[in-house]
Amino acid sequence: MARKMQSFSQAQGDYSVSGFLPITLSETRGQHMNMHHHDQGGFSLIELMTVVIIMGVLATIALPLYQGYSQRSQVSAGLSEISSGRSAYDEALSANRDAAFIQTHANLGLQPATERCSEITITAPAGPDGAAAPALQCTLIGTGVVNGGVIRLDRLPGGTWQCRFGNGLTEGISPNGCTAF
């Protein structure tokens, strides 16, 4: 009979060790569940660290892309500042204007400096073919490698124009169709 009592007692989840009070499994389960009822809603340290790591990876990828985009737009803005002078340059050549006229910023509708160009340089063609390299040049104001870089328009024989870049600028941030000098 004692044997049956022991198995019945264990079947109910009562355990005791000599010298200690009996503890039932249902009591320990209840205490464990009560501990969760007192927890505050929030994130664990692991969850927060995971979010921080993910944000770090995204920032590592996004920052260089943003910087490249920003620098490319600065170079394009500099090119835009001097591009407006091409047609006036061509008109001055076809009207047989002298070098002093061509090299005057106001005559070509250009400023000596702008928000994006610290200096705009105009060079008159040296020969009768109308070629000048550089004809129109912008020394850039910008961030990183853009600052101090040069974007220019060369006038080729026959009146075609070619975009060129240099002085620290790279192909990755230069406008499409421009080549290094």
Short mmCIF file of C-alpha atoms in Angstrom, two decimals, residues 20-174:
data_model
loop_
_atom_site.label_atom_id
_atom_site.label_comp_id
_atom_site.label_asym_id
_atom_site.label_seq_id
_atom_site.Cartn_x
_atom_site.Cartn_y
_atom_site.Cartn_z
CA PHE A 20 12.31 19.99 2.91
CA LEU A 21 8.69 20.89 2.41
CA PRO A 22 6.95 19.21 -0.48
CA ILE A 23 6.63 21.35 -3.60
CA THR A 24 4.14 20.54 -6.30
CA LEU A 25 4.75 21.09 -9.99
CA SER A 26 1.56 23.10 -10.21
CA GLU A 27 2.95 25.56 -7.64
CA THR A 28 6.19 26.04 -9.55
CA ARG A 29 4.29 26.48 -12.80
CA GLY A 30 2.07 29.09 -11.20
CA GLN A 31 5.04 31.03 -9.86
CA HIS A 32 6.68 30.97 -13.27
CA MET A 33 3.50 32.24 -14.93
CA ASN A 34 3.06 34.97 -12.32
CA MET A 35 6.55 36.26 -13.09
CA HIS A 36 5.47 36.89 -16.68
CA HIS A 37 2.39 38.80 -15.58
CA HIS A 38 4.64 41.38 -13.91
CA ASP A 39 6.86 41.93 -17.01
CA GLN A 40 6.67 45.32 -18.66
CA GLY A 41 5.91 45.35 -22.39
CA GLY A 42 9.05 46.25 -24.37
CA PHE A 43 11.98 44.99 -26.35
CA SER A 44 14.72 42.73 -25.17
CA LEU A 45 18.38 43.68 -25.45
CA ILE A 46 18.85 41.16 -28.27
CA GLU A 47 16.01 42.71 -30.26
CA LEU A 48 17.42 46.21 -29.80
CA MET A 49 20.93 45.11 -30.77
CA THR A 50 19.54 43.42 -33.89
CA VAL A 51 17.83 46.65 -34.94
CA VAL A 52 21.01 48.66 -34.31
CA ILE A 53 23.07 46.22 -36.40
CA ILE A 54 20.58 46.31 -39.26
CA MET A 55 20.52 50.10 -39.23
CA GLY A 56 24.33 50.17 -39.23
CA VAL A 57 24.47 47.90 -42.28
CA LEU A 58 21.89 50.03 -44.11
CA ALA A 59 23.80 53.22 -43.27
CA THR A 60 27.04 51.64 -44.51
CA ILE A 61 25.39 50.89 -47.85
CA ALA A 62 23.30 54.05 -48.21
CA LEU A 63 25.86 56.70 -47.24
CA PRO A 64 28.31 56.11 -50.13
CA LEU A 65 25.39 55.94 -52.57
CA TYR A 66 24.06 59.25 -51.30
CA GLN A 67 27.50 60.88 -51.44
CA GLY A 68 28.01 59.72 -55.03
CA TYR A 69 24.59 61.04 -56.02
CA SER A 70 25.26 64.36 -54.30
CA GLN A 71 28.68 64.77 -55.93
CA ARG A 72 27.33 63.85 -59.36
CA SER A 73 24.61 66.51 -59.04
CA GLN A 74 27.23 69.12 -58.04
CA VAL A 75 29.32 68.35 -61.14
CA SER A 76 26.23 68.42 -63.37
CA ALA A 77 25.26 71.80 -61.91
CA GLY A 78 28.74 73.14 -62.75
CA LEU A 79 28.41 71.87 -66.31
CA SER A 80 25.03 73.55 -66.57
CA GLU A 81 26.58 76.86 -65.47
CA ILE A 82 28.95 76.92 -68.48
CA SER A 83 26.75 75.14 -71.06
CA SER A 84 24.61 78.22 -71.50
CA GLY A 85 27.64 80.02 -73.01
CA ARG A 86 28.10 77.60 -75.94
CA SER A 87 25.62 79.17 -78.34
CA ALA A 88 26.85 82.72 -77.63
CA TYR A 89 30.44 81.49 -78.16
CA ASP A 90 29.46 80.00 -81.54
CA GLU A 91 27.61 83.19 -82.54
CA ALA A 92 30.64 85.33 -81.64
CA LEU A 93 32.87 83.14 -83.80
CA SER A 94 30.49 83.23 -86.76
CA ALA A 95 30.34 87.06 -86.46
CA ASN A 96 34.17 87.14 -86.56
CA ARG A 97 34.41 88.73 -83.10
CA ASP A 98 37.90 89.15 -81.67
CA ALA A 99 39.34 87.22 -78.71
CA ALA A 100 38.71 90.08 -76.27
CA PHE A 101 34.99 90.00 -77.09
CA ILE A 102 34.76 86.21 -76.73
CA GLN A 103 36.64 86.20 -73.44
CA THR A 104 34.30 88.75 -71.84
CA HIS A 105 31.87 86.85 -69.59
CA ALA A 106 28.97 89.25 -70.10
CA ASN A 107 29.18 88.89 -73.90
CA LEU A 108 28.55 85.14 -73.57
CA GLY A 109 25.88 85.50 -70.86
CA LEU A 110 28.16 84.01 -68.20
CA GLN A 111 29.27 85.16 -64.77
CA PRO A 112 32.96 85.08 -63.70
CA ALA A 113 31.91 82.95 -60.71
CA THR A 114 28.67 81.30 -59.56
CA GLU A 115 27.30 79.33 -56.64
CA ARG A 116 28.72 76.13 -58.15
CA CYS A 117 31.83 77.48 -59.96
CA SER A 118 34.52 79.37 -58.07
CA GLU A 119 35.87 80.53 -61.43
CA ILE A 120 34.60 80.34 -64.99
CA THR A 121 37.36 80.64 -67.57
CA ILE A 122 36.77 81.45 -71.24
CA THR A 123 39.46 80.81 -73.86
CA ALA A 124 39.15 82.14 -77.41
CA PRO A 125 40.18 79.88 -80.27
CA ALA A 126 43.80 80.26 -81.33
CA GLY A 127 43.38 79.26 -84.98
CA PRO A 128 40.95 79.71 -87.84
CA ASP A 129 39.27 76.33 -87.26
CA GLY A 130 37.55 77.64 -84.11
CA ALA A 131 39.00 74.95 -81.86
CA ALA A 132 39.72 75.80 -78.24
CA ALA A 133 40.56 73.44 -75.40
CA PRO A 134 39.22 74.44 -73.00
CA ALA A 135 36.79 76.93 -74.47
CA LEU A 136 34.61 77.15 -71.33
CA GLN A 137 35.82 75.88 -67.97
CA CYS A 138 34.35 75.73 -64.45
CA THR A 139 36.46 75.19 -61.34
CA LEU A 140 33.93 73.51 -59.06
CA ILE A 141 32.78 74.32 -55.55
CA GLY A 142 31.47 71.23 -53.78
CA THR A 143 32.05 68.47 -51.29
CA GLY A 144 34.81 65.87 -51.29
CA VAL A 145 36.62 65.37 -54.58
CA VAL A 146 34.27 67.78 -56.34
CA ASN A 147 35.77 70.81 -54.59
CA GLY A 148 38.50 72.16 -56.88
CA GLY A 149 37.62 69.71 -59.65
CA VAL A 150 37.31 70.98 -63.22
CA ILE A 151 34.53 70.44 -65.73
CA ARG A 152 35.03 72.00 -69.13
CA LEU A 153 33.68 72.23 -72.65
CA ASP A 154 36.23 71.99 -75.45
CA ARG A 155 35.32 73.33 -78.89
CA LEU A 156 36.59 70.99 -81.57
CA PRO A 157 37.34 71.89 -85.22
CA GLY A 158 34.08 72.10 -87.11
CA GLY A 159 32.13 73.54 -84.19
CA THR A 160 31.33 70.42 -82.14
CA TRP A 161 31.63 70.49 -78.37
CA GLN A 162 33.13 67.90 -76.05
CA CYS A 163 32.67 67.69 -72.28
CA ARG A 164 35.83 66.90 -70.29
CA PHE A 165 36.59 66.53 -66.59
CA GLY A 166 39.69 66.37 -64.42
CA ASN A 167 41.62 67.66 -61.42
CA GLY A 168 40.40 64.96 -59.04
CA LEU A 169 37.01 64.19 -60.59
CA THR A 170 36.30 60.57 -61.49
CA GLU A 171 34.17 58.96 -64.17
CA GLY A 172 31.68 57.77 -61.54
CA ILE A 173 30.60 61.31 -60.66
CA SER A 174 31.02 63.00 -64.03
#
